[in-house]
C-alpha cells in the first residue's frame, strides 16, 4: 500500500478545514497560544517504511500521550504487580473526575485517566528518577533527543489544582507512597514533553511489533505486555470517547489535549496525527477525522 | 492450526475445575437449577471448519448473548439512525444500573447494558414482530430451528422488577416509543432463547466474515457495520469486566448470565464457550479461563 | 396578634405579583390547565381561631402535601417499625431521583421523596384500604368530606413512568410487599386529593397541638410522634430546597407541585398557602414568599 | 426547671456506659490517645443560670464545632454576600465527600461539611487574620482565654490529604481566592482549638439569645442571622445524621469528631456535651444519648 499517497490525500482533504471547528486547550497559556492552523500526520511500518504529511516535523506538547510511555516503564519494571494499585476498566467518566476515585477507595480505574497516570508516576518515583528515565526511553525509541518544554511544565504546576486534588485524595487512601510534590513534578513534566508526529510514530513502534524496539529490535515489553497496552489504549485511551473511537476507528489510540493522537495497527504500523483544535471530548478534532479517513482508505482496523 | 486439538486440550484442562468456584445465576429458578458441572466449547472458521469439545451440543439459556443479534436486526433496519437513542460508550457501571440513565436523561450508554437492549427491543417492536424476527434470524444463521424456553421467559417476566424499572424510567424520558409490556415481552423472550455452543459459534459467524452470512454468504450486515458490532462487543460486551477481557483476552466477546460467551477473531473464526458458574462480574468463570487459554495457545488476538 | 390583618397584608402584597414568575406544573394536563392567577392563604391556631385571605376556599390538587397524612396513618399503625424500610435523612437529591435508591439498596432516604411515599403507600396497602382510610382521616381532620379528583388520578397513572420505575426498583430490592399496581393506585390517588387552604390549615392542626385532633382534641399521634413528623417536614419537606426553607422561613413545611404548602408553628398554629406557579425547586413561588412574609411579620419561627 | 438535677441524672445514667460502645477518632495520634472514659455536660440559660456535670471542665479538641464560630465571623463581616460561594442545603453525603463538589462545580453544599468550612476559612483569610480573630471571638464569648493545641494542629496538617484535596479542587473551580496553604492553616488550627463543655455552653449563648453576646449582651449577630445559623445547624450540623438528630432530638446541634456537641434551645439555653467515643456517623455516641435524655426529661425541642 502506498502510505505516502494516503497521508497526502488525508492532508489535502483536511487542511481546508483547519480553524473551522474545535478549540485549542485553554487551561494553560502556553497551550492556548498554539495556532490551531496546524495539521501533521506521520506513520512508520513494522518494516521501517515511513510516510508523513503536513506539519509532521513540528514539535508539540504530547500531554497525555506520555501516559503510554510512563505506563510502559512501570510495566517493564513491575509486571503484574503494578495492577494492585491501578485498575484496567474504562471509567465512563471524565478524565479528571474524582467521583469514581471516592467510591472505589482511591484506586484509579485505569492508567490513562489523570489519577491513574499520577499513580503510575508514583511508581516511577519509587523506582528511580522517573522524569529522566521517561526522557531517556523516548529518546531511545525515536532515535533523537527529546526534551521537556519548561514553560509548559511550570504552567501545569501553577494551575494543576485538580491534579493536586487527585494526588492528595489518593494519598489519603494510601495509593501513593511518595511525597506528593515529587510525584506531581514527574507528572507535570511528562505532560510537558515536546515531540513531533514523526518522532511519536517511531517511538510507539514497539506497540505494533510485539514489544520490540522500533529501531534496535530489542525487547521493550514482552509480546503479551505490548498487546495489553494496546488493549488499554483501545478501551481507555481517548478519554470519555473510547467507545466512539473503537466504533468509528477501531484501533488502539491514545490522545492528549495538546492535539496529538497515536494509533497502533498491530503487526502493521504506528501512526501519529496532530492538530491542536479539540472537540468536546478533549480529543483532536481533525486528528480524529484523519484516523477515520485512514481506516476508510486502508481498511486497516483490528475488528 | 489444529483447532480440534486446541479445544480438546482446553476441555481437558478445565473440566477438573468444574464446580470448584463461581455460582450459577440464581435470580430465576430455571437458571438456578442448571447444573454447574457443564463445560462446552465450539468454534467455526471463516472457511467453514468446525471444532467442538465437552458439552458443546447442550442447549443453554443465551440471555444477554441475544443482545448481539437483536442489535444486528436493529442496525440492519435502521443503520446510523439507531444511535440517536442509544450511546456507544462503556458504562463503567453495573449492567442493570439506573444511575447513569438518570444523569444522561434516559439515553442508555450502549446497547449491551440492559437499558440499551430494552431500547433496542423498542426499536424492533416499532419495526415489526421483534420476537419472531429474532428467532428467524438465529435459525437462519445456525441453519437449525431455534426456540424460546417458555419457562425461563415467564420467570424473567415474573421477577423482572429492575428491567421494568429501567423501561419505565426510559419511557418517562421519551426513549421508548412503544407500550412497555410489549417491549419487555420481546426483551424477556430474547433472553430466554436456548441454543448450543455449536449453534452460537455458527450463528455469530457473520461477525468474523465482514458481515456475510456464515452459511449462505449473503450480507447480514455491511463490513463496516460488522466491524462496529465487534468494537461494541470489545468495549461493552462483558458487563463491568470489559477492560479486563480486552486486557487478558483481547477479542470482541459477549457474555450472558446463562454462562455462555461468544468471541470473534476477525477474519478467522467465531467461538462459543459455555459453563454456568459465574464470577463476581457475572461472566462465566471457566468460560473466561477457556478464552484466555485459547488466546494463549493460538496467539489469536486483535492486538 | 391579629392574624387576619397579617394574612390580608400578605395577600395585598403578593397578589400584584401573580403571573409574573414561575410556572404551573406541566407534567399532567389537569395541572397544566390550572390558572396561575390564584393565591390563597389560611391559618388556624391551637385555640381554634381562624384567618384566611385570597383564594383560600378554592380546592386544589394537594399532591405531595398528602405525604404528611399518609405518613401519619402509617406511624399511627406501625410506630417505630415503619422505619425499617424507610430512612429519615434529607436526600440531597431531586424528589424523584433513583440514584440514591440504587446505592442504598432500595431503602428510600425519607418518607417525603416519591420513593419513600410509595413505600409508605405499600405499608398502608398491607394495613387495609389505604385510599379510603386516607380520605377518612382527612375528612375527619378538617370536618368536611374530602374527595379525589378522578381526572388528576387518571393522569397521574397514565404518565407516572418515573414513579412506576421507582416502585419496580424498590420491589426488586424487597422494599415493597404488595402488588405494584395496587400500591401505585393508592399513591396516584392520594396525590389527586383536592382540598382548600382552609381545609388543610385545619387538617394539619394536630401537628401544632402535640398530636391532638384539631377539632375533637383526641389523639391522632402521640406528642413525640407529632414532633417527629414536624422534624421530618423541616429537614425533608420541601424537595431539594429544605435547607433554604429552614434558613429563610424556619418552620416545618410540606409542599406539593399543585402549589400548596402547609407550615407548622408548634404550639401556635398551622398554616396553608397556595399559589400554582412553581419555582425551579418545584415549590410554590408565591407560597414561599408568603411564608417568608408571615415569619417576618409575626416573628414566629422555631429557631 | 432544676437543670442541675437534670444534668446530674443524665451523668448518672450514662457514666456506666462509658467505654462500652463507639470508637475514639483515630485519624490523628493526638485524638486517638484521648481516653474514651470521659463524659461531660454543661448548659447556660439566657438568664445566665449555669449547670454542669461530669467532665465538664476538661478541655477537648472542638474540631468541627469550630465551624459554627468561623461561620459566625464570616456572616458578621459579609452578610448575605457569603452565600454566593457556599450553599445552604443538607448534602446527603459524608462530610468529606468530593462527589457533590464535582457535580456542583466547586460550590460546597453548606458551611458545615469540610469543603464549606474551608471556603469559609478562605473568606476569613481575605478579611484578615482568621486564626487570631476566631480565638479572640471565642475568648470573648466565654470570658476566658482560649488556645489552639499545637500538636493537634500539626497532626491535622500532616494527615490532611483529603482536606488538601478539597481545597485544591475548589481552587480549581475558583471557589477559593487565597493561597491554599494559608487557608488550610486557618482551617487546621480552628479544628485544633481546645475548650471545655462549660466554655462552649457559654460561648454558643448568642444563638439562643437572638444573636446577643451571652455575657455582654451586645450584638454578635442580628436576630435573623442567629436564627439562620440555628437553621443550618439543625439541617446540616451533625454530618450525615442530621435527619436523625432532628427526628430524635429536635434541636439545632453541631458536632465534632473530638466528641463534642453543642445544642441550642432558642430563647432558653445552650448546651454542650462531650464524650470522645463516636458512633458510625462520626457523632459522639453518649453525647447523642445525653441530648435525647435531655429532651425527654425537659420537653424542650423546637418542634
PDB file of C-alpha atoms in Angstrom, chain A residues 75 80 83 88-93 100 104 109 207 210 224 226-232 234-236 239-248 250 252 266-267 292 295 299 301-303, chain B residues 75 80 83 88-93 100 104 109 207 210 224 226-232 234-236 239-248 250 252 266-267 292 295 299 301-303:
ATOM      1  CA  UNK A  75       5.015  -2.400  33.391  1.00  0.00           C
ATOM      2  CA  UNK A  80       1.680  -7.642  37.085  1.00  0.00           C
ATOM      3  CA  UNK A  83      -2.063  -3.624  38.912  1.00  0.00           C
ATOM      4  CA  UNK A  88      -7.956  -1.680  33.978  1.00  0.00           C
ATOM      5  CA  UNK A  89     -11.531  -0.732  33.268  1.00  0.00           C
ATOM      6  CA  UNK A  90     -12.956   2.140  31.248  1.00  0.00           C
ATOM      7  CA  UNK A  91     -14.123   4.800  33.657  1.00  0.00           C
ATOM      8  CA  UNK A  92     -17.278   6.031  31.989  1.00  0.00           C
ATOM      9  CA  UNK A  93     -16.416   9.438  33.488  1.00  0.00           C
ATOM     10  CA  UNK A 100     -15.142   7.164  40.959  1.00  0.00           C
ATOM     11  CA  UNK A 104     -13.577   2.951  44.668  1.00  0.00           C
ATOM     12  CA  UNK A 109      -9.955   2.977  37.165  1.00  0.00           C
ATOM     13  CA  UNK A 207       3.386  -1.482  20.189  1.00  0.00           C
ATOM     14  CA  UNK A 210       5.097  -7.374  19.796  1.00  0.00           C
ATOM     15  CA  UNK A 224       1.830 -10.106  25.950  1.00  0.00           C
ATOM     16  CA  UNK A 226       2.592  -4.920  24.399  1.00  0.00           C
ATOM     17  CA  UNK A 227      -0.773  -6.427  23.473  1.00  0.00           C
ATOM     18  CA  UNK A 228      -2.154  -5.400  26.822  1.00  0.00           C
ATOM     19  CA  UNK A 229      -1.019  -1.811  26.439  1.00  0.00           C
ATOM     20  CA  UNK A 230      -2.830  -1.812  23.100  1.00  0.00           C
ATOM     21  CA  UNK A 231      -5.935  -3.205  24.787  1.00  0.00           C
ATOM     22  CA  UNK A 232      -5.846  -0.450  27.409  1.00  0.00           C
ATOM     23  CA  UNK A 234      -8.446   0.863  22.852  1.00  0.00           C
ATOM     24  CA  UNK A 235     -10.715   0.685  25.898  1.00  0.00           C
ATOM     25  CA  UNK A 236      -9.418   3.719  27.836  1.00  0.00           C
ATOM     26  CA  UNK A 239     -10.988   9.952  27.492  1.00  0.00           C
ATOM     27  CA  UNK A 240     -14.752   9.557  27.512  1.00  0.00           C
ATOM     28  CA  UNK A 241     -14.838   8.868  23.756  1.00  0.00           C
ATOM     29  CA  UNK A 242     -13.136   5.453  23.849  1.00  0.00           C
ATOM     30  CA  UNK A 243     -16.286   3.680  22.721  1.00  0.00           C
ATOM     31  CA  UNK A 244     -16.719   6.137  19.875  1.00  0.00           C
ATOM     32  CA  UNK A 245     -13.087   5.706  18.748  1.00  0.00           C
ATOM     33  CA  UNK A 246     -13.424   1.922  18.838  1.00  0.00           C
ATOM     34  CA  UNK A 247     -16.692   2.167  16.912  1.00  0.00           C
ATOM     35  CA  UNK A 248     -15.546   4.576  14.226  1.00  0.00           C
ATOM     36  CA  UNK A 250     -11.245   0.516  15.580  1.00  0.00           C
ATOM     37  CA  UNK A 252      -5.808   1.368  19.884  1.00  0.00           C
ATOM     38  CA  UNK A 266      -0.873  -4.354  15.396  1.00  0.00           C
ATOM     39  CA  UNK A 267       1.640  -6.160  13.189  1.00  0.00           C
ATOM     40  CA  UNK A 292     -11.314   7.771  10.328  1.00  0.00           C
ATOM     41  CA  UNK A 295      -9.072   3.450   8.297  1.00  0.00           C
ATOM     42  CA  UNK A 299      -9.189  -0.948   5.532  1.00  0.00           C
ATOM     43  CA  UNK A 301      -8.681  -1.964  11.754  1.00  0.00           C
ATOM     44  CA  UNK A 302      -8.429  -4.543  14.485  1.00  0.00           C
ATOM     45  CA  UNK A 303     -12.042  -5.612  14.002  1.00  0.00           C
TER      46      UNK A 303
ATOM     47  CA  UNK B  75     -28.649  -1.906  12.765  1.00  0.00           C
ATOM     48  CA  UNK B  80     -26.989   5.079  11.875  1.00  0.00           C
ATOM     49  CA  UNK B  83     -27.785   5.748  17.564  1.00  0.00           C
ATOM     50  CA  UNK B  88     -21.777   3.664  22.296  1.00  0.00           C
ATOM     51  CA  UNK B  89     -19.597   4.170  25.336  1.00  0.00           C
ATOM     52  CA  UNK B  90     -18.620   1.747  28.086  1.00  0.00           C
ATOM     53  CA  UNK B  91     -20.740   2.474  31.119  1.00  0.00           C
ATOM     54  CA  UNK B  92     -18.267   1.967  33.940  1.00  0.00           C
ATOM     55  CA  UNK B  93     -21.273   0.773  35.961  1.00  0.00           C
ATOM     56  CA  UNK B 100     -26.184   6.812  34.514  1.00  0.00           C
ATOM     57  CA  UNK B 104     -27.841  11.106  30.953  1.00  0.00           C
ATOM     58  CA  UNK B 109     -24.787   4.208  27.433  1.00  0.00           C
ATOM     59  CA  UNK B 207     -19.017 -11.104  12.650  1.00  0.00           C
ATOM     60  CA  UNK B 210     -17.230  -8.838   7.240  1.00  0.00           C
ATOM     61  CA  UNK B 224     -18.367  -1.541   8.419  1.00  0.00           C
ATOM     62  CA  UNK B 226     -19.975  -5.860  11.367  1.00  0.00           C
ATOM     63  CA  UNK B 227     -16.718  -4.241  12.480  1.00  0.00           C
ATOM     64  CA  UNK B 228     -18.663  -1.831  14.642  1.00  0.00           C
ATOM     65  CA  UNK B 229     -20.599  -4.608  16.353  1.00  0.00           C
ATOM     66  CA  UNK B 230     -17.234  -6.194  17.131  1.00  0.00           C
ATOM     67  CA  UNK B 231     -15.977  -2.884  18.517  1.00  0.00           C
ATOM     68  CA  UNK B 232     -19.031  -2.602  20.780  1.00  0.00           C
ATOM     69  CA  UNK B 234     -14.909  -5.446  22.874  1.00  0.00           C
ATOM     70  CA  UNK B 235     -15.618  -2.217  24.736  1.00  0.00           C
ATOM     71  CA  UNK B 236     -19.017  -3.094  26.278  1.00  0.00           C
ATOM     72  CA  UNK B 239     -20.531  -6.140  31.732  1.00  0.00           C
ATOM     73  CA  UNK B 240     -18.183  -4.293  34.042  1.00  0.00           C
ATOM     74  CA  UNK B 241     -15.239  -6.528  33.086  1.00  0.00           C
ATOM     75  CA  UNK B 242     -14.834  -5.294  29.513  1.00  0.00           C
ATOM     76  CA  UNK B 243     -11.446  -3.752  30.260  1.00  0.00           C
ATOM     77  CA  UNK B 244     -10.301  -6.960  31.888  1.00  0.00           C
ATOM     78  CA  UNK B 245     -11.460  -9.081  28.931  1.00  0.00           C
ATOM     79  CA  UNK B 246      -9.701  -6.748  26.487  1.00  0.00           C
ATOM     80  CA  UNK B 247      -6.573  -6.856  28.631  1.00  0.00           C
ATOM     81  CA  UNK B 248      -6.442 -10.612  29.160  1.00  0.00           C
ATOM     82  CA  UNK B 250      -8.149  -9.215  23.505  1.00  0.00           C
ATOM     83  CA  UNK B 252     -14.642  -8.972  20.977  1.00  0.00           C
ATOM     84  CA  UNK B 266     -11.993 -11.091  12.871  1.00  0.00           C
ATOM     85  CA  UNK B 267     -11.175 -12.737   9.530  1.00  0.00           C
ATOM     86  CA  UNK B 292      -7.597 -16.970  27.961  1.00  0.00           C
ATOM     87  CA  UNK B 295      -5.661 -16.974  23.063  1.00  0.00           C
ATOM     88  CA  UNK B 299      -1.803 -16.442  19.603  1.00  0.00           C
ATOM     89  CA  UNK B 301      -5.938 -11.658  19.437  1.00  0.00           C
ATOM     90  CA  UNK B 302      -6.867  -8.381  17.815  1.00  0.00           C
ATOM     91  CA  UNK B 303      -3.955  -6.581  19.481  1.00  0.00           C
TER      92      UNK B 303
END
